[in-house]
Short mmCIF file of C-alpha atoms and ligand atoms in Angstrom, two decimals:
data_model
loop_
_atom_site.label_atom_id
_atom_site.label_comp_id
_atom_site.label_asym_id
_atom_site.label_seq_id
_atom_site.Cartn_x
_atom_site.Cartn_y
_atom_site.Cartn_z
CA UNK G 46 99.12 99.04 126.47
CA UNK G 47 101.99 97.75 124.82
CA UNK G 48 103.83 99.19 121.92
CA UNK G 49 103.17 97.97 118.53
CA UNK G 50 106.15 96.89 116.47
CA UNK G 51 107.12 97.03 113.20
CA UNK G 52 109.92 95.44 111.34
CA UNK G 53 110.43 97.64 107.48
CA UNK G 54 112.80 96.42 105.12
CA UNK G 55 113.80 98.63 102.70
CA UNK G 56 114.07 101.27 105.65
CA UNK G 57 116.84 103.74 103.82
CA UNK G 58 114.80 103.59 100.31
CA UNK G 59 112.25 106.59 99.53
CA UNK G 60 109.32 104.36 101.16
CA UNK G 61 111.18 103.31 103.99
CA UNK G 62 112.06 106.50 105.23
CA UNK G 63 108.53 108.00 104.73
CA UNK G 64 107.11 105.28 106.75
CA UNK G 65 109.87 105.24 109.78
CA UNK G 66 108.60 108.41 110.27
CA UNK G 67 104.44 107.59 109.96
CA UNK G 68 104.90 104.80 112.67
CA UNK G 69 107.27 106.68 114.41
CA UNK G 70 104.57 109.37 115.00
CA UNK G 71 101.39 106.31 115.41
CA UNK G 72 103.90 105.30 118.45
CA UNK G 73 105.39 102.04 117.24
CA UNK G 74 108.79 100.84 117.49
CA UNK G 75 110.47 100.66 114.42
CA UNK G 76 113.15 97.87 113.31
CA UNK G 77 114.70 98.83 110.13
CA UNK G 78 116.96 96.48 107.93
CA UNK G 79 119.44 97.94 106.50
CA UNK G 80 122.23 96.50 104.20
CA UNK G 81 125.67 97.10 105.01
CA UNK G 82 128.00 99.39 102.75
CA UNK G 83 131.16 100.35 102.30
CA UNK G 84 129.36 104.12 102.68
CA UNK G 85 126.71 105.26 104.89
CA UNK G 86 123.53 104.44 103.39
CA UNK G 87 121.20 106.14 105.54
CA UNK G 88 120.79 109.46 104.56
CA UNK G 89 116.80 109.68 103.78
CA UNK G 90 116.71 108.22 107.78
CA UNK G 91 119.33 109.68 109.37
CA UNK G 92 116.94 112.57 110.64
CA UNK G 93 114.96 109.58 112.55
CA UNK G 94 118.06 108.19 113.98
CA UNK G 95 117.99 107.64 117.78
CA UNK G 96 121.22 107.13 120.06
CA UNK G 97 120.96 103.40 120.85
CA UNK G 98 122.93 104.49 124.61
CA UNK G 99 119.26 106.29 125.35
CA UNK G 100 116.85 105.31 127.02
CA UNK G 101 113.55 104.51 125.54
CA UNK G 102 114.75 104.17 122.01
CA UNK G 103 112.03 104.16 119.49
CA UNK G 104 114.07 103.40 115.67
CA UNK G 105 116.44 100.62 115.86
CA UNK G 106 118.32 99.34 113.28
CA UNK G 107 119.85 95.82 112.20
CA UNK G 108 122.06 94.77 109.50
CA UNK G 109 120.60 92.39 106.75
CA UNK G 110 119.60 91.33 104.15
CA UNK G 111 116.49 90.05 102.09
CA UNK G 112 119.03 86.93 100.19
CA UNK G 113 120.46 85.80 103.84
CA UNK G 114 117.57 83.54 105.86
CA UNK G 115 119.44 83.18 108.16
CA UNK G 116 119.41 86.83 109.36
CA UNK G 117 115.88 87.34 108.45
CA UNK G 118 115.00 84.82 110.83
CA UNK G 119 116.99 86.18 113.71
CA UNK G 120 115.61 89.83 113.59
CA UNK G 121 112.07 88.40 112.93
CA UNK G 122 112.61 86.02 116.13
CA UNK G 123 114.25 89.16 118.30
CA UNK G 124 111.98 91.36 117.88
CA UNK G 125 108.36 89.35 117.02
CA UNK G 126 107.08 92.24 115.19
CA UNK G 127 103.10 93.00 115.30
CA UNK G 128 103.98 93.99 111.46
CA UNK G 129 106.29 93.58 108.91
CA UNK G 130 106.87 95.87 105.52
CA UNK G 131 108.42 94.22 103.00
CA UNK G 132 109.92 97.32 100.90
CA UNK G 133 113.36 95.52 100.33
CA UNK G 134 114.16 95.28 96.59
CA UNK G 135 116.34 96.18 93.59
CA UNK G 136 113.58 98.30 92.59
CA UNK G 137 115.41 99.92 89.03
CA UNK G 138 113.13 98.68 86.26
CA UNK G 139 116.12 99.51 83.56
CA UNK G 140 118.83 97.94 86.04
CA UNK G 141 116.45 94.40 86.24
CA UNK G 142 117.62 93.90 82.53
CA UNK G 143 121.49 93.99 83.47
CA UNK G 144 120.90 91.90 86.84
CA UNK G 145 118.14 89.89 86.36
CA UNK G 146 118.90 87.37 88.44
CA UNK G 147 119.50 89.31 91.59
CA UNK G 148 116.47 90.69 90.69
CA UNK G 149 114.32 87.31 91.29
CA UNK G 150 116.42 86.56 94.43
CA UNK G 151 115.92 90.02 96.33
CA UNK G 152 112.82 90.57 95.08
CA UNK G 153 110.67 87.43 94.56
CA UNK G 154 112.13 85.20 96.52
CA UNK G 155 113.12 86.97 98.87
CA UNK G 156 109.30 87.58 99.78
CA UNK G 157 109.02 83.82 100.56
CA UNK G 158 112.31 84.15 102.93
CA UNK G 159 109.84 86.77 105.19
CA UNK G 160 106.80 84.90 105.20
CA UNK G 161 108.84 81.46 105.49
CA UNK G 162 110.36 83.11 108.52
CA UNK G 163 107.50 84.00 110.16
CA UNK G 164 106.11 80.66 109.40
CA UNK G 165 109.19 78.88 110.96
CA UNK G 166 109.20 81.09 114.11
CA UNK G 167 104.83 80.17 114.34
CA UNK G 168 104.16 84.10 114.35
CA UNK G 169 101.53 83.28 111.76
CA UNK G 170 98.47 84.45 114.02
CA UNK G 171 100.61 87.44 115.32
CA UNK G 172 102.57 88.84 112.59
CA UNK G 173 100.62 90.80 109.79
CA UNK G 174 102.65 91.13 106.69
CA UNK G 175 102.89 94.06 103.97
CA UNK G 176 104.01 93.38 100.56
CA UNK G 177 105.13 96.43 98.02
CA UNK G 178 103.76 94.88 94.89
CA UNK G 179 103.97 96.83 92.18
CA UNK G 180 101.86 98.26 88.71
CA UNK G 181 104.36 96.80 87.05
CA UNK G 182 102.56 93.76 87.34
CA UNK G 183 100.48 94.92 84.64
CA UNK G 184 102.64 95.38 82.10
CA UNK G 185 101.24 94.86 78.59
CA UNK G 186 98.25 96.59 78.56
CA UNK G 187 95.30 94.40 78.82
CA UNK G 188 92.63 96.99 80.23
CA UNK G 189 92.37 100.65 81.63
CA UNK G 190 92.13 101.56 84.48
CA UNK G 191 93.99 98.71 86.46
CA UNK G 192 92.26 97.44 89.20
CA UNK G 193 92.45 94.68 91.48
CA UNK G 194 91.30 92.74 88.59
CA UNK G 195 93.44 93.27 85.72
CA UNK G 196 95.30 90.47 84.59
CA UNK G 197 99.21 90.34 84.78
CA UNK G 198 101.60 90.58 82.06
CA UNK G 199 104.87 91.31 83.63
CA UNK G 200 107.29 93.05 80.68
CA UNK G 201 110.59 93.12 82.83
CA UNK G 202 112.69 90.54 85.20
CA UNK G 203 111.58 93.50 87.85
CA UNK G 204 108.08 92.68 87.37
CA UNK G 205 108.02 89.48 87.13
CA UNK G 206 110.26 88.65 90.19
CA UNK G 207 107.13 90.73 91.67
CA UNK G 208 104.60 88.58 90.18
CA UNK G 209 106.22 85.51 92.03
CA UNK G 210 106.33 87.86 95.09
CA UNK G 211 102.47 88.97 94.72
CA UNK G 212 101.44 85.27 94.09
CA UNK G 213 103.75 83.78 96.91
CA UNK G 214 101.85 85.86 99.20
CA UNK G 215 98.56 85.36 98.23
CA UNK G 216 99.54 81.97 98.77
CA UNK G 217 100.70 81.96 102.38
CA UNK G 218 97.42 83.68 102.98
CA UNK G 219 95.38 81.17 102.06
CA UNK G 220 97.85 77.72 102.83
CA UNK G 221 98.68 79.26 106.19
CA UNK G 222 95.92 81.60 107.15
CA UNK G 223 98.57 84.19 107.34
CA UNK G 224 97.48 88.07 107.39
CA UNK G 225 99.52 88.70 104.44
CA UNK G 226 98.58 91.35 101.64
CA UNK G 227 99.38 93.12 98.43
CA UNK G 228 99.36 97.18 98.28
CA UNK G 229 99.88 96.97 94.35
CA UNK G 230 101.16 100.91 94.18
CA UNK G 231 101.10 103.09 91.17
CA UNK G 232 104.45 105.11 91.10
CA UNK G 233 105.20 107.16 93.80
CA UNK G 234 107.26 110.43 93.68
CA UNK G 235 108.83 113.11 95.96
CA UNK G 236 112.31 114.80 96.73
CA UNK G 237 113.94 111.54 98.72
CA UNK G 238 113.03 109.62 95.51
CA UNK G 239 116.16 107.59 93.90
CA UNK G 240 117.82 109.93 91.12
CA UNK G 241 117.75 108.02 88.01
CA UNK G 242 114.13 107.41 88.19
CA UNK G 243 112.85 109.37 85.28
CA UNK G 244 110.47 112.42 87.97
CA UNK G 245 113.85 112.93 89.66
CA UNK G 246 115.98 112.75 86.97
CA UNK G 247 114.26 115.66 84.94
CA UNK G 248 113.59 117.50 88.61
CA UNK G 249 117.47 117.55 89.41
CA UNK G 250 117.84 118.05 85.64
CA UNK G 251 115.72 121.10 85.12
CA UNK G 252 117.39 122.70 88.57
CA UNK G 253 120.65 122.38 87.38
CA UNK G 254 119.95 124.24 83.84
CA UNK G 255 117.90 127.33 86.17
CA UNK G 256 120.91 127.29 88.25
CA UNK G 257 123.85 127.30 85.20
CA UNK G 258 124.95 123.96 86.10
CA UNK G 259 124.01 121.71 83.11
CA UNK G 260 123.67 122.19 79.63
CA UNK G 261 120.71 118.93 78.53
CA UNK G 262 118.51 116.67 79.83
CA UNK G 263 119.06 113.42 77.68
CA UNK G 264 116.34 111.13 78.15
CA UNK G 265 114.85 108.06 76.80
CA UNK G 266 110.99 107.03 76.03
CA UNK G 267 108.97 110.78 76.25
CA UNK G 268 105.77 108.49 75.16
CA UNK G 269 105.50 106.54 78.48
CA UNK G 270 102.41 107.56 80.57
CA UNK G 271 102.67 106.62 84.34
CA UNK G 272 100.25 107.25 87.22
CA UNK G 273 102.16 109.66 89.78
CA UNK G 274 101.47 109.86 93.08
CA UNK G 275 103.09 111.54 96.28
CA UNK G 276 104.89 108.80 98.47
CA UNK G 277 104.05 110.40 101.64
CA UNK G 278 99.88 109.76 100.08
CA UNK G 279 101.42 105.73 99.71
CA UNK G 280 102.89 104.93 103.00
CA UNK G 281 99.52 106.25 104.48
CA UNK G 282 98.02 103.61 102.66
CA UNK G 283 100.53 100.83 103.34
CA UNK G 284 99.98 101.47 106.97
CA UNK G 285 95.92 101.75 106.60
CA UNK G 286 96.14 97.83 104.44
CA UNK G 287 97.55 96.16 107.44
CA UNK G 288 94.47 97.57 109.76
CA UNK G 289 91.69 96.10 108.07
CA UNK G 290 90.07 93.23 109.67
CA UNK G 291 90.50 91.08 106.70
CA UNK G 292 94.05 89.91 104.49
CA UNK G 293 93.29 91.93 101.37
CA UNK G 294 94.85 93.19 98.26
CA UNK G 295 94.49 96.83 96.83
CA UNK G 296 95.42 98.94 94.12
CA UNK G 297 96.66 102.54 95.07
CA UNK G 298 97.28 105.10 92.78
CA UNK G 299 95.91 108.50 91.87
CA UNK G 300 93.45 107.60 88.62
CA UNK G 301 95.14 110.23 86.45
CA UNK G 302 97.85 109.81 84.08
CA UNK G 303 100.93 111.49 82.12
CA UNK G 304 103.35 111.30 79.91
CA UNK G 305 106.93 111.44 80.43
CA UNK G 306 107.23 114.80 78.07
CA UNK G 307 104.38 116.41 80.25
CA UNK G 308 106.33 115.51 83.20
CA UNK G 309 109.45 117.47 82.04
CA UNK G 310 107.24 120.69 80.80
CA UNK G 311 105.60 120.69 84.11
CA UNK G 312 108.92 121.17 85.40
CA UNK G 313 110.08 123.40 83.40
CA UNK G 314 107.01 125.92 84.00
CA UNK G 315 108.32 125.43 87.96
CA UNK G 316 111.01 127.48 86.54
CA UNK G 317 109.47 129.56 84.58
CA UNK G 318 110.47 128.12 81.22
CA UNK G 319 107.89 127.12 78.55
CA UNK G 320 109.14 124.13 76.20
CA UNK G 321 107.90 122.64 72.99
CA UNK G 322 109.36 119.06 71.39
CA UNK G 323 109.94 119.20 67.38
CA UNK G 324 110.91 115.87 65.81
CA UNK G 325 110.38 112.83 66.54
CA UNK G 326 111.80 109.47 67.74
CA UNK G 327 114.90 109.29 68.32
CA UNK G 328 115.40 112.86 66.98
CA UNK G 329 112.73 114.62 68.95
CA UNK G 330 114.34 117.37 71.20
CA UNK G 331 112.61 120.01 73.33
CA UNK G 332 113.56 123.79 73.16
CA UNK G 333 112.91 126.64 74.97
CA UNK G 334 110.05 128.55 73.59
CA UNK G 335 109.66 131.13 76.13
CA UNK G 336 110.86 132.52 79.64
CA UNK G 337 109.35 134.31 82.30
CA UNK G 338 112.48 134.55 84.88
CA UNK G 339 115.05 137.25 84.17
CA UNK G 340 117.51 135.47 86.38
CA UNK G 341 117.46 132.45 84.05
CA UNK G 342 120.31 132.09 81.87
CA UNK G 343 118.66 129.83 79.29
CA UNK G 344 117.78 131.28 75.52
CA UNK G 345 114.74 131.68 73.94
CA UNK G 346 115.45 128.57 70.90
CA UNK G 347 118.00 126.69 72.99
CA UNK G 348 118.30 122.72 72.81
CA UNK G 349 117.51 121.52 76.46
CA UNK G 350 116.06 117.99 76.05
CA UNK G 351 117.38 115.18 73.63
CA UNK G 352 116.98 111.16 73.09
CA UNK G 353 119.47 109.09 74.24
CA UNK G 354 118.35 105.58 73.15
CA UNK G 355 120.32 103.77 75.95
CA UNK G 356 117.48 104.81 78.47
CA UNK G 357 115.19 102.85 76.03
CA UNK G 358 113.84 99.75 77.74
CA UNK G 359 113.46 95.92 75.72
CA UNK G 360 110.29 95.99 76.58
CA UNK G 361 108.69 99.06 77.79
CA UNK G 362 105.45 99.14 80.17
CA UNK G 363 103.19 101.79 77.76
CA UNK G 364 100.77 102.82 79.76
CA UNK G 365 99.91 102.84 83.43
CA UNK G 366 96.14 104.11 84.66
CA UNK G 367 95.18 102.83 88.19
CA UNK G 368 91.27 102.21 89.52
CA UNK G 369 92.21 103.02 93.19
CA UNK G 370 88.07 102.31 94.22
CA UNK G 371 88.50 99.72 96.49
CA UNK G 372 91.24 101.50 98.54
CA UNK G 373 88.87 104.79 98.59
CA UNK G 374 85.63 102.91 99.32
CA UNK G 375 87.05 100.05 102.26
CA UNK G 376 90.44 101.92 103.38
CA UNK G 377 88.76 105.51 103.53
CA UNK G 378 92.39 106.43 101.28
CA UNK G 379 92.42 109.56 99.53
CA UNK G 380 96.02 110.91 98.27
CA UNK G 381 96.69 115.08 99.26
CA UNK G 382 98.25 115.68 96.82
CA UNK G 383 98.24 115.95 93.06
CA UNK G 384 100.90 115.93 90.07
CA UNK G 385 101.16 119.87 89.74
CA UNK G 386 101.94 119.86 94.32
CA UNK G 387 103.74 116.51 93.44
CA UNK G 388 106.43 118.56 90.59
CA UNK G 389 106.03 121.94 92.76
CA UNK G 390 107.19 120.30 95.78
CA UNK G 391 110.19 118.41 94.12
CA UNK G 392 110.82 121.16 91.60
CA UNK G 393 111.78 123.71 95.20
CA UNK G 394 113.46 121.09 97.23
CA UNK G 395 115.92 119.91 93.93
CA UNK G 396 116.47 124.07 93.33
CA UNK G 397 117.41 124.15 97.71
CA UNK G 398 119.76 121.46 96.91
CA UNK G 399 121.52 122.48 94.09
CA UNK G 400 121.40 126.44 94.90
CA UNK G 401 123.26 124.83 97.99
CA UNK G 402 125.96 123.16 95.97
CA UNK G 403 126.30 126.22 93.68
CA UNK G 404 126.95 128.88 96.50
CA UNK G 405 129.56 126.51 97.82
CA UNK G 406 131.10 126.12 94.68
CA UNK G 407 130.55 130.36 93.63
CA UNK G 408 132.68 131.08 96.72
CA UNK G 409 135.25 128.60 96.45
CA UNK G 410 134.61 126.14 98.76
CA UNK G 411 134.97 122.70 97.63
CA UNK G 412 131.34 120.49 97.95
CA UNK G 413 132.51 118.23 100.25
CA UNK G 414 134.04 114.85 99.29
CA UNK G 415 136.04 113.35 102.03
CA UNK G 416 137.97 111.53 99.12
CA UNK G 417 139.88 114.75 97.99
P1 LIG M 106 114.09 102.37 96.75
O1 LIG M 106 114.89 101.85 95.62
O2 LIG M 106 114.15 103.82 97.11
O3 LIG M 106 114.46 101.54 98.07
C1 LIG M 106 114.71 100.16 98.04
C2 LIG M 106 115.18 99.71 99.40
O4 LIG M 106 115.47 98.31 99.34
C3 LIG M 106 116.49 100.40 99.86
O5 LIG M 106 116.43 100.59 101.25
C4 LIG M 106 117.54 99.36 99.52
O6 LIG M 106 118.71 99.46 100.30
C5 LIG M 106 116.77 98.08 99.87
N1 LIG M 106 117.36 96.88 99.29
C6 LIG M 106 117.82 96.69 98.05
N2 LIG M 106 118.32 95.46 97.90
C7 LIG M 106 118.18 94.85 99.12
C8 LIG M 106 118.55 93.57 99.62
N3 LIG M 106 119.17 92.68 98.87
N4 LIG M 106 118.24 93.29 100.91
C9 LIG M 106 117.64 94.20 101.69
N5 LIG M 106 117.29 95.42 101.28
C10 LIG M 106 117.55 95.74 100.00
O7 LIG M 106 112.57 101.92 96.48
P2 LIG M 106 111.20 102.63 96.93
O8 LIG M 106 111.31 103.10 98.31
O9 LIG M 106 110.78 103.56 95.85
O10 LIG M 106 110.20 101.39 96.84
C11 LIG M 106 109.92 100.58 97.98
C12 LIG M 106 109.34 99.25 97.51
O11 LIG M 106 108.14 99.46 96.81
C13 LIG M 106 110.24 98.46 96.56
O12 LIG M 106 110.03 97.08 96.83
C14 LIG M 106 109.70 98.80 95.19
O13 LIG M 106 109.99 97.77 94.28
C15 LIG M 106 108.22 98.91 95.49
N6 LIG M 106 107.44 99.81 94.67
C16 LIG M 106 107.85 101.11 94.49
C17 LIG M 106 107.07 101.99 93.79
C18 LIG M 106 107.48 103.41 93.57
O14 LIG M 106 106.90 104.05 92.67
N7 LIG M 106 108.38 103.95 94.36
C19 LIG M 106 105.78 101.55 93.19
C20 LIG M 106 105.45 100.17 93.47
C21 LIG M 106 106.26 99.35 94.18
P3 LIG M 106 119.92 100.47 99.90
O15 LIG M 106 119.48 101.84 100.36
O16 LIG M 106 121.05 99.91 100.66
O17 LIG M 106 120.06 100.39 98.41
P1 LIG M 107 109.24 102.73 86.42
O1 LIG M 107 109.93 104.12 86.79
O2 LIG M 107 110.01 101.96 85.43
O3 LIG M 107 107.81 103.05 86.08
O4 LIG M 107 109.34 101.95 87.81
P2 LIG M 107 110.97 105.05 86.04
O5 LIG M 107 110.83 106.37 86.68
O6 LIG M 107 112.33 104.44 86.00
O7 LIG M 107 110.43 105.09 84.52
C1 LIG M 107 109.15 105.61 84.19
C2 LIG M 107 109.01 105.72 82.69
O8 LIG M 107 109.87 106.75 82.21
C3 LIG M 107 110.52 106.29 81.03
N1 LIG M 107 111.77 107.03 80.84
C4 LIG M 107 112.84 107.00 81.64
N2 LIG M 107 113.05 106.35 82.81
C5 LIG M 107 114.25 106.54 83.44
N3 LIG M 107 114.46 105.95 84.61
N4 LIG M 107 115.24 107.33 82.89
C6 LIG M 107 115.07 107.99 81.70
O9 LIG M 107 115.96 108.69 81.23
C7 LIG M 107 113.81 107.82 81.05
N5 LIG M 107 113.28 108.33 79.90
C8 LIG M 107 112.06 107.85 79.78
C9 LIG M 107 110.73 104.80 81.28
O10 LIG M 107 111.00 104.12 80.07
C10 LIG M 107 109.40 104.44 81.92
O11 LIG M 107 108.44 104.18 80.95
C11 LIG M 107 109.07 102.61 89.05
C12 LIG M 107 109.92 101.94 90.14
O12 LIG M 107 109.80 102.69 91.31
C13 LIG M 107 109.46 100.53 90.40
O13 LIG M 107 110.15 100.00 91.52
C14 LIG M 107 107.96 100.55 90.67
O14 LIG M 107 107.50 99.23 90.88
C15 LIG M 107 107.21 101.21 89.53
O15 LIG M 107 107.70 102.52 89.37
C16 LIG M 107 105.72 101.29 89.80
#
């Protein structure tokens, strides 16, 4: 039987990587696009990487990019893919605000650009097509949980560049008969996830100030309350949408939600540090109550979080609750893990990391920058 392939774009994100490596083990043949950069950009893939000079190479990948047709088209038309993921996008809710523009180009339209090119190239019975929508769809809150029949009310020029992606492939689906669908995914966490996204941000944060290497965490809305998942649990279910034998559209997410401040004590208590906020607003701050870990050089009273109002959003998505039903009752999905393996797990791998650095650093080497 022949090999099934996959085209991901996207492929050096958090996502991308995590799914190289499903289909890599299912048996496919993976196309990644990746853009070019004046660095390397393919550190969360780089373990994947296979010599193109071998034989039988399984992970191949091409330069492009989701604004440039023209280069969509040719990868689609080289490799005729049995499946595309579209994972591609300036995915930085904050960032959408200062490039909003991009924004709708990578992200929304650049959706059409796939399905247009597999259109053009008449792939339309072969090609089955994954689109990362997002929760961010949602927005405003209109009802919790969020299903598959919430309405939308976008609150960002990230989400609604997504809504035109969503709708634009709903559309080919039913204008073109296309096997196109939605995985509308609840946030998804885990140590290759981007570092200013707010888990990572307080994970790398609160490993720093175990290890002596920071001082504060400065953050911006504590209030928020997001549905966390494991991305490893997502990909699963990115892979499982495109099997069905129907084009469909499903929520995934957990069903359980948090607040950004619970977020940050959970990761404290990885390090044995108990926290409580005083204040509020602008002027709430978070201190260390208590400490379990002689080796830990913060105080008992000692300032460790604080507001910075630039991490403040214009419009702020409040609260995020997904119904993941469908996906458990016609994909058989179930996520492994929870929030407290979810914080555990990125808690130990930011510590690794950083207890790397510090050692380094301790014993006078220089952490390498090949700059210096
Ligand atoms: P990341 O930000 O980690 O990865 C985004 C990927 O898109 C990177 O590979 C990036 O390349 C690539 N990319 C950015 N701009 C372009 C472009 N112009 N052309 C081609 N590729 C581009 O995101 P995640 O892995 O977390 O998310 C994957 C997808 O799922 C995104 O579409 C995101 O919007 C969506 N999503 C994510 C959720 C989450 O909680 N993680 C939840 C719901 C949806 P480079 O490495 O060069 O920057
Ligand atoms: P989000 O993720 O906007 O939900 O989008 P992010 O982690 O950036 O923010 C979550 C919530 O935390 C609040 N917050 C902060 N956020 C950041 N980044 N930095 C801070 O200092 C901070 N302080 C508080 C935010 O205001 C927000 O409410 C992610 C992305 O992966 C999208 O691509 C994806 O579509 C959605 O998840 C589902």
């Amino acid at each position: 039987m022949q090999k099934k392939k996959a085209i991901i774009t996207g492929i050096t994100g958090q996502d991308g990587a995590y799914l190289a490596d499903l289909l890599l083990k299912k048996g496919y043949e993976v196309h990644g696009i990746k853009r070019r950069s004046s660095l390397f950009n393919t550190d969360r893939i780089d373990h994947l990487y296979q010599d193109p000079h071998e034989n039988g190479v399984q992970l191949v990948l091409h330069y492009g990019d989701l604004t440039d047709s023209t280069n969509l088209i040719r990868i689609i038309q080289q490799v005729q893919p049995d499946e595309i993921y579209n994972l591609g996008a300036m995915s930085h809710v904050q960032v959408s605000f200062e490039s909003p523009e991009y924004t709708a180009d990578v992200d929304g339209v650049g959706t059409l650009r796939i399905l247009e090119a597999v259109r053009i190239l008449g792939l339309t019975d072969k090609t089955r097509i994954y689109q990362a929508s997002t929760s961010e769809l949602y927005g405003l809150v209109q009802e919790v949980p969020q299903s598959e029949n919430t309405p939308f009310y976008p609150r960002s020029p990230y989400a609604v560049a997504k809504m035109y992606g969503f709708w634009i492939t709903v559309n080919y689906r039913e204008a073109y008969n296309m096997y196109a669908c939605n995985g509308i995914l609840f946030n998804h966490e885990s140590p290759l996830r981007g570092e200013t996204f707010v888990t990572r941000k307080i994970t790398r944060a609160v490993a720093k100030l175990y290890l002596g290497m920071q001082d504060k965490l400065f953050m911006g809305n504590l209030d928020a309350k997001r549905d966390w998942g494991h991305a490893k649990d997502y990909v699963e279910a990115m892979w499982l949408i495109l099997q069905q034998e129907k084009p469909e559209d499903f929520v995934i997410a957990t069903g359980v939600t948090t607040t950004v401040r619970d977020f940050i004590r959970m990761s404290f208590s990885e390090i044995g540090v108990e926290i409580e906020f005083k204040g509020s607003g602008v002027d709430e701050k978070g201190y260390v109550k208590s400490i379990s870990k002689p080796e830990c050089p913060l105080q008992p009273g000692q300032e460790v979080v604080a507001i910075d109002p630039r991490y403040f959003r214009p419009t702020e998505v409040d609260l995020l609750i997904g119904d993941p039903t469908k996906a458990q009752t016609k994909l058989g999905w179930k996520p492994k893990y929870d929030l407290p393996a979810l914080v555990k797990e990125m808690m130990a791998a930011d510590v690794e990391l950083f207890r790397q650095e510090k050692l380094l650093k301790d014993n006078g080497y220089k952490v390498l920058n090949q700059f210096e």
